[in-house]
Coordinates of N, CA and C and ligand atoms in Angstrom, one line a residue:
M1 N -37.2 -4.5 3.2 CA -37.5 -5.9 3.3 C -36.8 -6.7 2.3
V2 N -36.8 -6.2 1.1 CA -36.1 -6.9 0.0 C -34.6 -7.0 0.4
A3 N -34.1 -5.8 0.8 CA -32.7 -5.7 1.1 C -32.3 -6.7 2.2
A4 N -33.2 -7.0 3.1 CA -32.8 -7.9 4.2 C -32.6 -9.4 3.7
T5 N -33.2 -9.7 2.5 CA -33.1 -11.1 2.1 C -32.1 -11.3 0.9
I6 N -31.6 -10.2 0.4 CA -30.6 -10.4 -0.7 C -29.2 -10.8 -0.2
P7 N -28.5 -11.6 -1.0 CA -27.2 -12.0 -0.5 C -26.2 -10.8 -0.3
Q8 N -25.3 -11.0 0.6 CA -24.4 -9.9 0.9 C -23.6 -9.4 -0.3
A9 N -23.2 -10.4 -1.2 CA -22.4 -10.0 -2.4 C -23.2 -9.1 -3.3
T10 N -24.5 -9.4 -3.4 CA -25.4 -8.6 -4.2 C -25.5 -7.2 -3.6
A11 N -25.7 -7.2 -2.3 CA -25.9 -5.9 -1.6 C -24.7 -5.0 -1.8
K12 N -23.5 -5.6 -1.9 CA -22.3 -4.8 -2.0 C -22.2 -4.2 -3.4
R13 N -22.9 -4.8 -4.4 CA -22.8 -4.3 -5.8 C -23.9 -3.2 -6.0
L14 N -24.9 -3.1 -5.1 CA -25.9 -2.1 -5.3 C -25.4 -0.7 -5.5
P15 N -24.5 -0.2 -4.7 CA -24.0 1.2 -4.9 C -23.3 1.3 -6.2
I16 N -22.7 0.3 -6.7 CA -22.0 0.4 -8.0 C -23.1 0.5 -9.1
Y17 N -24.1 -0.3 -9.1 CA -25.2 -0.2 -10.0 C -25.8 1.2 -10.0
Y18 N -26.0 1.6 -8.7 CA -26.7 2.9 -8.5 C -26.0 4.1 -9.1
R19 N -24.7 4.1 -8.9 CA -23.8 5.1 -9.4 C -23.9 5.2 -10.9
Y20 N -23.8 4.0 -11.5 CA -23.8 4.0 -13.0 C -25.2 4.4 -13.6
L21 N -26.3 3.9 -12.9 CA -27.6 4.2 -13.4 C -27.9 5.7 -13.3
N22 N -27.3 6.4 -12.3 CA -27.4 7.8 -12.2 C -26.7 8.5 -13.4
I23 N -25.6 8.0 -13.8 CA -24.9 8.6 -14.9 C -25.7 8.4 -16.2
L24 N -26.3 7.2 -16.3 CA -27.2 7.0 -17.5 C -28.4 7.9 -17.5
A25 N -29.0 8.1 -16.3 CA -30.2 8.9 -16.3 C -29.8 10.4 -16.6
D26 N -28.7 10.8 -16.1 CA -28.2 12.2 -16.3 C -28.0 12.4 -17.8
S27 N -27.5 11.4 -18.5 CA -27.3 11.6 -19.9 C -28.5 11.3 -20.8
G28 N -29.6 11.1 -20.1 CA -30.9 11.1 -20.8 C -31.3 9.7 -21.3
K29 N -30.5 8.7 -20.8 CA -30.8 7.3 -21.3 C -32.0 6.7 -20.6
K30 N -32.9 6.1 -21.4 CA -34.2 5.6 -20.8 C -34.1 4.1 -20.4
R31 N -33.3 3.3 -21.2 CA -33.2 1.9 -20.8 C -31.8 1.4 -21.0
V32 N -31.5 0.3 -20.4 CA -30.2 -0.3 -20.5 C -30.2 -1.8 -20.4
S33 N -29.4 -2.4 -21.2 CA -29.4 -3.9 -21.2 C -28.4 -4.4 -20.2
S34 N -28.5 -5.7 -19.8 CA -27.6 -6.2 -18.8 C -26.2 -6.3 -19.4
T35 N -26.1 -6.4 -20.7 CA -24.8 -6.5 -21.4 C -24.1 -5.1 -21.3
E36 N -24.9 -4.1 -21.6 CA -24.3 -2.7 -21.5 C -23.8 -2.4 -20.1
L37 N -24.7 -2.8 -19.1 CA -24.4 -2.6 -17.7 C -23.1 -3.3 -17.3
A38 N -23.0 -4.6 -17.8 CA -21.9 -5.5 -17.5 C -20.6 -4.8 -17.9
E39 N -20.6 -4.3 -19.1 CA -19.4 -3.7 -19.6 C -19.0 -2.4 -18.8
A40 N -20.0 -1.7 -18.4 CA -19.7 -0.4 -17.7 C -19.2 -0.7 -16.3
V41 N -19.9 -1.6 -15.6 CA -19.5 -1.8 -14.1 C -18.6 -3.0 -13.9
K42 N -18.2 -3.6 -15.0 CA -17.3 -4.8 -14.9 C -17.8 -5.9 -13.9
V43 N -19.1 -6.2 -14.1 CA -19.7 -7.3 -13.4 C -20.3 -8.1 -14.6
D44 N -20.2 -9.5 -14.6 CA -20.7 -10.2 -15.8 C -22.2 -10.1 -15.8
S45 N -22.8 -10.2 -17.1 CA -24.2 -9.9 -17.2 C -25.1 -11.0 -16.6
A46 N -24.6 -12.2 -16.4 CA -25.4 -13.2 -15.8 C -25.6 -12.8 -14.3
T47 N -24.5 -12.3 -13.7 CA -24.6 -11.9 -12.3 C -25.5 -10.7 -12.1
I48 N -25.4 -9.8 -13.1 CA -26.3 -8.6 -13.0 C -27.8 -9.1 -13.1
R49 N -28.1 -10.0 -14.0 CA -29.5 -10.5 -14.2 C -29.9 -11.2 -12.9
R50 N -29.0 -12.0 -12.3 CA -29.4 -12.6 -11.1 C -29.6 -11.6 -9.9
D51 N -28.7 -10.7 -9.8 CA -28.8 -9.6 -8.8 C -30.1 -8.9 -8.9
F52 N -30.4 -8.5 -10.1 CA -31.6 -7.7 -10.4 C -32.9 -8.5 -10.1
S53 N -32.8 -9.9 -10.3 CA -34.0 -10.7 -10.1 C -34.3 -10.7 -8.6
Y54 N -33.3 -10.6 -7.7 CA -33.5 -10.5 -6.3 C -34.4 -9.3 -5.9
F55 N -34.3 -8.3 -6.7 CA -35.1 -7.1 -6.3 C -36.4 -7.1 -7.1
G56 N -36.7 -8.2 -7.8 CA -37.9 -8.3 -8.6 C -37.9 -7.4 -9.8
A57 N -36.7 -7.0 -10.2 CA -36.5 -6.2 -11.4 C -36.2 -7.1 -12.6
L58 N -37.2 -7.4 -13.4 CA -36.9 -8.4 -14.5 C -36.9 -7.6 -15.8
G59 N -35.7 -7.6 -16.4 CA -35.6 -6.9 -17.7 C -36.4 -7.7 -18.8
K60 N -36.9 -6.9 -19.7 CA -37.7 -7.5 -20.8 C -36.7 -7.9 -22.0
R61 N -36.9 -9.1 -22.5 CA -36.0 -9.5 -23.6 C -36.1 -8.4 -24.8
G62 N -35.0 -8.0 -25.2 CA -35.0 -7.1 -26.4 C -35.2 -5.6 -25.9
Y63 N -35.5 -5.4 -24.7 CA -35.8 -4.1 -24.2 C -34.8 -3.7 -23.1
G64 N -34.4 -4.6 -22.2 CA -33.5 -4.3 -21.1 C -34.3 -3.8 -19.9
Y65 N -33.6 -3.0 -19.2 CA -34.2 -2.5 -17.9 C -34.5 -1.0 -18.1
D66 N -35.6 -0.6 -17.4 CA -36.0 0.8 -17.5 C -35.2 1.5 -16.4
V67 N -34.4 2.5 -16.9 CA -33.4 3.2 -16.0 C -34.1 3.9 -14.9
E68 N -35.2 4.7 -15.2 CA -35.9 5.4 -14.1 C -36.4 4.5 -13.0
S69 N -37.1 3.4 -13.4 CA -37.7 2.6 -12.3 C -36.6 1.9 -11.5
L70 N -35.5 1.5 -12.2 CA -34.4 0.9 -11.4 C -33.9 1.9 -10.4
L71 N -33.7 3.1 -10.9 CA -33.1 4.2 -10.0 C -34.0 4.4 -8.8
E72 N -35.3 4.5 -9.1 CA -36.3 4.7 -8.0 C -36.1 3.6 -6.9
F73 N -36.0 2.3 -7.5 CA -35.9 1.2 -6.6 C -34.6 1.3 -5.7
F74 N -33.5 1.6 -6.4 CA -32.2 1.7 -5.7 C -32.2 2.8 -4.7
K75 N -32.8 3.9 -5.0 CA -32.9 5.0 -4.1 C -33.5 4.6 -2.8
K76 N -34.6 3.9 -2.9 CA -35.3 3.4 -1.7 C -34.5 2.4 -1.0
T77 N -34.0 1.4 -1.7 CA -33.2 0.4 -1.0 C -32.0 0.9 -0.4
L78 N -31.3 1.8 -1.0 CA -30.0 2.3 -0.4 C -30.3 3.5 0.5
N79 N -31.5 3.9 0.7 CA -31.8 5.0 1.6 C -31.2 6.3 1.1
Q80 N -31.1 6.5 -0.2 CA -30.4 7.7 -0.7 C -31.2 8.9 -0.4
D81 N -32.4 8.8 0.0 CA -33.2 10.0 0.4 C -32.8 10.5 1.8
K82 N -32.2 9.6 2.5 CA -32.0 10.0 3.9 C -30.5 10.2 4.1
L83 N -30.1 11.3 4.8 CA -28.7 11.6 5.1 C -28.3 10.9 6.4
T84 N -27.3 10.0 6.3 CA -26.8 9.3 7.5 C -25.5 10.0 8.0
N85 N -25.6 10.4 9.2 CA -24.4 11.0 9.8 C -23.5 9.8 10.4
V86 N -22.3 9.9 10.2 CA -21.4 8.9 10.8 C -20.3 9.6 11.6
A87 N -19.7 8.9 12.5 CA -18.6 9.5 13.3 C -17.3 8.8 13.0
L88 N -16.2 9.5 13.2 CA -14.9 8.9 13.0 C -14.2 9.0 14.3
I89 N -13.6 7.8 14.7 CA -12.9 7.8 16.0 C -11.4 7.6 15.7
G90 N -10.6 8.6 16.1 CA -9.1 8.5 15.9 C -8.7 9.3 14.7
V91 N -8.3 10.6 14.9 CA -8.0 11.5 13.8 C -6.5 11.5 13.6
G92 N -5.9 10.4 13.2 CA -4.4 10.4 12.9 C -4.2 10.5 11.4
N93 N -3.2 9.7 10.9 CA -2.9 9.8 9.5 C -4.1 9.3 8.7
L94 N -4.6 8.1 9.0 CA -5.7 7.6 8.2 C -7.0 8.4 8.4
G95 N -7.3 8.7 9.7 CA -8.5 9.5 10.0 C -8.5 10.8 9.3
H96 N -7.4 11.5 9.2 CA -7.3 12.8 8.5 C -7.7 12.6 7.0
A97 N -7.1 11.5 6.4 CA -7.4 11.3 5.0 C -8.9 11.0 4.8
L98 N -9.5 10.3 5.7 CA -10.9 10.0 5.5 C -11.8 11.2 5.7
L99 N -11.4 12.1 6.7 CA -12.1 13.3 6.9 C -12.0 14.2 5.7
N100 N -10.9 14.2 5.1 CA -10.7 15.0 3.9 C -11.5 14.5 2.7
F101 N -11.6 13.2 2.6 CA -12.3 12.6 1.6 C -13.8 12.8 1.8
N102 N -14.2 12.5 3.0 CA -15.6 12.6 3.5 C -16.7 12.3 2.4
F103 N -16.5 11.2 1.7 CA -17.6 10.7 0.9 C -18.2 11.7 -0.1
H104 N -17.3 12.5 -0.7 CA -17.8 13.6 -1.6 C -18.8 13.1 -2.6
K105 N -18.6 11.9 -3.1 CA -19.5 11.5 -4.2 C -20.8 10.9 -3.7
S106 N -20.9 10.8 -2.4 CA -22.2 10.2 -1.9 C -23.0 11.3 -1.3
N107 N -24.3 11.3 -1.6 CA -25.1 12.4 -1.1 C -25.9 11.9 0.1
N108 N -25.6 10.7 0.6 CA -26.5 10.2 1.7 C -25.6 9.8 2.9
V109 N -24.3 9.9 2.9 CA -23.6 9.6 4.1 C -22.4 10.6 4.2
R110 N -22.2 11.1 5.4 CA -21.0 12.0 5.6 C -20.6 11.9 7.1
I111 N -19.3 12.2 7.3 CA -18.8 12.2 8.6 C -19.2 13.6 9.2
S112 N -19.9 13.5 10.3 CA -20.3 14.8 10.9 C -19.7 15.1 12.2
A113 N -19.0 14.1 12.8 CA -18.3 14.4 14.0 C -17.1 13.4 14.1
A114 N -16.0 13.9 14.7 CA -14.8 13.1 14.9 C -14.4 13.2 16.3
F115 N -13.7 12.1 16.8 CA -13.3 12.1 18.2 C -11.9 11.6 18.3
D116 N -11.2 12.2 19.4 CA -9.8 11.8 19.6 C -9.4 12.1 21.0
I117 N -8.3 11.5 21.5 CA -7.8 11.8 22.8 C -6.7 12.9 22.8
N118 N -6.2 13.2 21.6 CA -5.1 14.2 21.5 C -5.6 15.6 21.7
E119 N -5.2 16.2 22.8 CA -5.8 17.5 23.1 C -5.3 18.6 22.1
E120 N -4.3 18.3 21.3 CA -3.8 19.3 20.4 C -4.8 19.4 19.2
I121 N -5.6 18.4 19.0 CA -6.6 18.6 17.9 C -8.1 18.6 18.4
T122 N -8.4 18.2 19.6 CA -9.8 18.3 20.0 C -10.1 19.8 20.2
G123 N -11.3 20.1 19.8 CA -11.8 21.5 19.9 C -11.5 22.2 18.6
T124 N -10.8 21.5 17.6 CA -10.6 22.2 16.3 C -11.5 21.6 15.3
I125 N -11.5 22.2 14.1 CA -12.3 21.7 13.0 C -11.3 21.3 11.9
Q126 N -11.4 20.0 11.5 CA -10.5 19.6 10.4 C -11.4 19.2 9.2
S127 N -11.1 19.7 8.0 CA -11.9 19.4 6.8 C -13.4 19.7 7.1
G128 N -13.7 20.7 7.9 CA -15.1 21.0 8.1 C -15.8 20.2 9.1
V129 N -15.0 19.3 9.8 CA -15.6 18.4 10.8 C -15.1 18.7 12.2
P130 N -15.9 18.9 13.1 CA -15.4 19.2 14.5 C -14.8 18.0 15.2
I131 N -13.7 18.2 15.9 CA -13.1 17.1 16.6 C -13.4 17.2 18.1
Y132 N -14.1 16.3 18.6 CA -14.5 16.3 20.0 C -13.6 15.4 20.9
P133 N -13.4 15.7 22.2 CA -12.8 14.8 23.1 C -13.7 13.5 23.3
M134 N -13.1 12.4 23.6 CA -13.8 11.2 23.8 C -14.9 11.3 24.9
S135 N -14.7 12.3 25.8 CA -15.7 12.4 26.9 C -17.0 13.0 26.4
D136 N -17.0 13.6 25.2 CA -18.2 14.2 24.6 C -18.9 13.2 23.7
M137 N -18.3 12.0 23.6 CA -18.8 11.0 22.5 C -20.3 10.7 22.7
K138 N -20.6 10.3 23.9 CA -22.0 9.8 24.2 C -23.0 10.9 23.8
E139 N -22.7 12.1 24.3 CA -23.6 13.3 24.1 C -23.8 13.6 22.6
Q140 N -22.6 13.6 21.9 CA -22.7 14.0 20.5 C -23.3 12.9 19.6
L141 N -23.1 11.7 19.9 CA -23.7 10.6 19.1 C -25.2 10.6 19.3
T142 N -25.6 10.9 20.6 CA -27.0 10.9 20.8 C -27.7 12.1 20.1
V143 N -27.1 13.3 20.3 CA -27.7 14.5 19.7 C -27.7 14.4 18.2
Q144 N -26.7 13.9 17.6 CA -26.6 13.8 16.1 C -27.2 12.5 15.6
Q145 N -27.7 11.7 16.5 CA -28.4 10.4 16.1 C -27.4 9.6 15.2
I146 N -26.2 9.5 15.7 CA -25.2 8.7 15.0 C -25.1 7.3 15.5
E147 N -25.3 6.3 14.6 CA -25.2 4.9 15.0 C -24.1 4.1 14.3
V148 N -23.4 4.8 13.4 CA -22.3 4.1 12.6 C -21.1 4.9 12.8
V149 N -20.0 4.2 13.1 CA -18.7 4.9 13.3 C -17.6 4.2 12.5
I150 N -16.6 5.0 12.1 CA -15.4 4.5 11.5 C -14.3 4.5 12.5
L151 N -13.7 3.4 12.6 CA -12.7 3.2 13.7 C -11.3 3.2 13.1
T152 N -10.5 4.3 13.4 CA -9.2 4.5 12.9 C -8.2 4.8 14.1
V153 N -8.3 4.1 15.2 CA -7.4 4.3 16.3 C -6.3 3.2 16.2
P154 N -5.2 3.4 17.0 CA -4.2 2.3 17.0 C -4.8 1.0 17.5
S155 N -4.3 -0.1 16.9 CA -4.9 -1.4 17.3 C -4.8 -1.7 18.8
S156 N -3.8 -1.1 19.4 CA -3.6 -1.4 20.9 C -4.8 -0.9 21.7
V157 N -5.6 0.1 21.2 CA -6.7 0.5 22.0 C -8.1 0.2 21.3
A158 N -8.0 -0.5 20.2 CA -9.2 -0.7 19.4 C -10.3 -1.4 20.2
Q159 N -9.9 -2.5 21.0 CA -11.0 -3.2 21.7 C -11.6 -2.3 22.8
K160 N -10.7 -1.6 23.5 CA -11.2 -0.7 24.6 C -12.2 0.4 24.0
V161 N -11.8 1.0 22.9 CA -12.6 2.0 22.2 C -14.0 1.3 21.7
T162 N -13.8 0.1 21.2 CA -15.0 -0.6 20.7 C -16.0 -0.8 21.9
D163 N -15.5 -1.2 23.0 CA -16.3 -1.4 24.2 C -17.1 -0.1 24.6
E164 N -16.3 1.0 24.5 CA -16.9 2.3 24.8 C -18.1 2.6 23.8
L165 N -17.8 2.3 22.5 CA -18.8 2.6 21.4 C -20.0 1.7 21.7
T166 N -19.8 0.5 22.0 CA -20.9 -0.5 22.3 C -21.8 0.1 23.4
E167 N -21.1 0.6 24.4 CA -21.8 1.1 25.6 C -22.7 2.3 25.3
V168 N -22.3 3.1 24.3 CA -23.1 4.3 24.0 C -24.1 3.9 22.9
G169 N -24.2 2.7 22.5 CA -25.3 2.3 21.6 C -25.0 2.3 20.1
V170 N -23.7 2.3 19.8 CA -23.4 2.3 18.3 C -23.8 0.9 17.7
K171 N -24.3 1.0 16.5 CA -24.9 -0.2 15.8 C -23.9 -0.8 14.8
G172 N -23.1 0.0 14.2 CA -22.2 -0.4 13.1 C -20.8 0.2 13.2
I173 N -19.8 -0.7 13.0 CA -18.4 -0.2 13.1 C -17.7 -0.5 11.8
L174 N -17.2 0.5 11.1 CA -16.3 0.2 10.0 C -14.9 0.2 10.5
N175 N -14.3 -1.0 10.7 CA -13.1 -1.2 11.4 C -11.9 -1.2 10.5
F176 N -11.1 -0.1 10.6 CA -9.8 -0.1 9.8 C -8.7 -0.6 10.5
T177 N -8.8 -0.9 11.8 CA -7.7 -1.4 12.6 C -7.4 -2.9 12.2
P178 N -6.2 -3.4 12.4 CA -6.0 -4.8 12.1 C -6.5 -5.7 13.1
L179 N -7.0 -5.2 14.2 CA -7.5 -6.1 15.3 C -8.9 -6.5 14.9
R180 N -9.2 -7.9 15.1 CA -10.6 -8.4 14.9 C -11.3 -8.1 16.2
I181 N -12.0 -7.0 16.2 CA -12.7 -6.6 17.5 C -13.9 -7.5 17.8
T182 N -14.1 -7.6 19.1 CA -15.2 -8.4 19.6 C -16.4 -7.5 20.0
V183 N -17.6 -7.8 19.5 CA -18.7 -7.0 19.7 C -19.9 -7.8 20.1
P184 N -20.9 -7.3 20.8 CA -22.1 -8.1 21.1 C -22.9 -8.2 19.8
E185 N -24.0 -9.1 19.8 CA -24.8 -9.3 18.6 C -25.5 -8.1 18.1
T186 N -25.6 -7.1 18.9 CA -26.4 -5.9 18.5 C -25.5 -5.0 17.6
V187 N -24.3 -5.3 17.5 CA -23.4 -4.5 16.7 C -22.8 -5.2 15.5
R188 N -22.8 -4.5 14.3 CA -22.3 -5.2 13.1 C -21.0 -4.5 12.8
V189 N -20.0 -5.4 12.4 CA -18.7 -4.9 12.1 C -18.3 -5.2 10.7
Q190 N -17.8 -4.2 10.0 CA -17.3 -4.4 8.6 C -15.8 -4.1 8.7
N191 N -14.9 -5.1 8.4 CA -13.5 -4.8 8.4 C -12.9 -4.4 7.1
V192 N -12.1 -3.4 7.1 CA -11.4 -2.9 5.9 C -9.9 -3.2 6.1
D193 N -9.4 -3.9 5.2 CA -8.0 -4.3 5.3 C -7.3 -4.1 4.0
L194 N -6.5 -3.0 3.8 CA -5.9 -2.7 2.5 C -4.8 -3.8 2.2
T195 N -4.1 -4.3 3.2 CA -3.1 -5.3 3.0 C -3.7 -6.5 2.4
N196 N -4.8 -6.9 3.0 CA -5.5 -8.1 2.5 C -5.9 -7.9 1.0
E197 N -6.5 -6.8 0.7 CA -6.9 -6.5 -0.7 C -5.8 -6.5 -1.6
L198 N -4.7 -5.9 -1.2 CA -3.5 -5.9 -2.1 C -3.0 -7.3 -2.3
Q199 N -2.9 -8.1 -1.2 CA -2.4 -9.5 -1.4 C -3.3 -10.3 -2.3
T200 N -4.6 -10.1 -2.2 CA -5.6 -10.8 -3.0 C -5.3 -10.4 -4.5
L201 N -5.1 -9.1 -4.7 CA -4.9 -8.7 -6.1 C -3.6 -9.3 -6.7
V202 N -2.5 -9.3 -5.9 CA -1.3 -9.9 -6.3 C -1.5 -11.4 -6.6
Y203 N -2.2 -12.1 -5.7 CA -2.5 -13.5 -5.8 C -3.2 -13.8 -7.2
F204 N -4.2 -13.0 -7.4 CA -5.0 -13.2 -8.7 C -4.2 -12.9 -9.9
L205 N -3.4 -11.9 -9.8 CA -2.5 -11.6 -11.0 C -1.5 -12.7 -11.2
D206 N -0.9 -13.2 -10.1 CA 0.0 -14.3 -10.3 C -0.6 -15.6 -10.8
H207 N -1.8 -15.9 -10.4 CA -2.4 -17.1 -10.8 C -3.3 -17.1 -12.0
F208 N -3.9 -16.0 -12.3 CA -4.9 -15.9 -13.4 C -4.6 -14.8 -14.4
G209 N -3.6 -13.9 -14.1 CA -3.3 -12.8 -15.0 C -4.4 -11.8 -14.8
P210 N -4.3 -10.7 -15.6 CA -5.2 -9.6 -15.4 C -6.6 -9.8 -16.0
G211 N -6.7 -10.9 -16.8 CA -8.0 -11.1 -17.6 C -9.2 -11.5 -16.7
K212 N -9.0 -12.2 -15.6 CA -10.2 -12.7 -14.9 C -10.2 -12.2 -13.5
Ligands
NAD1 P1 -2.2 7.3 13.9 O1 -1.4 6.9 15.1 O2 -1.7 8.3 13.0 O3 -3.6 7.8 14.5 C1 -4.3 7.2 15.5 C2 -5.2 8.3 16.2 O4 -6.0 7.7 17.2 C3 -4.4 9.4 16.8 O5 -4.9 10.7 16.5 C4 -4.6 9.2 18.3 O6 -4.5 10.3 19.1 C5 -6.0 8.5 18.3 N1 -6.2 7.7 19.5 C6 -5.4 7.0 20.3 N2 -6.0 6.4 21.3 C7 -7.3 6.8 21.2 C8 -8.4 6.5 22.0 N3 -8.4 5.7 23.1 N4 -9.6 7.1 21.7 C9 -9.7 7.9 20.6 N5 -8.6 8.2 19.8 C10 -7.5 7.6 20.1 O7 -2.5 5.9 13.2 P2 -3.0 5.8 11.6 O8 -1.8 5.6 10.8 O9 -4.0 6.8 11.3 O10 -3.7 4.4 11.7 C11 -4.9 4.2 12.4 C12 -5.4 2.8 12.4 O11 -5.7 2.4 11.1 C13 -4.3 1.8 12.9 O12 -5.0 0.8 13.7 C14 -3.7 1.3 11.7 O13 -3.2 -0.1 11.9 C15 -4.9 1.2 10.8 N6 -4.6 1.3 9.3 C16 -5.4 0.5 8.6 C17 -5.3 0.5 7.2 C18 -6.2 -0.4 6.5 O14 -6.1 -0.6 5.3 N7 -7.2 -0.9 7.1 C19 -4.4 1.3 6.6 C20 -3.6 2.1 7.4 C21 -3.7 2.1 8.8

């Protein structure tokens, strides 16, 4: 409920905070100040205090934040207790790399099924993940209760595949293709564009230097 009302920018920082708080907890640290956190996660301390205030976590002056209770909160908010299976559609160059990576550092999300039309790879297992033909998609997504997919097909077929995904009830698509896919309101899309990120980095370096 809290998660539904916090700004998207704040929501995006949650996993960063969570990862660092885990490191602190592992090293036996009981509390942390927003200044310490700011230095570690490279987010300024005013932003951290504002972010934390959205979750009702108010640090005490001179004490900081209690690591354990923050971790408990993040665990619940980020659903870290629950394993989410996701599927990958299109096992080419990028798809292979993502399968190989398979979110090793995350204990709550993993790619459990992949799909492709290439008969040379369907029926095989790559990086521990079975590759199914597209004709098995509906059945596998249903059986494995998968609602989120990673889309790494050529852009020429991205909309067609998206329509197929929508039809079988997918709720979220992480779209790596350059095509801005069209989906009904029941589906949420998150676009990943490395070119864009690189250009943004170059722009910031050119205009502001590495400092800001
Ligand atoms: P690729 O050609 O190596 O792989 C595409 C795979 O999709 C192939 O295995 C192919 O058999 C499969 N495929 C084709 N049609 C399909 C269909 N109808 N249903 C299911 N699978 C199908 O391409 P790639 O280099 O891995 O790139 C994949 C996509 O990712 C492209 O759209 C590319 O532009 C994009 N890309 C994005 C980024 C980024 O930063 N977002 C970076 C690199 C590539």
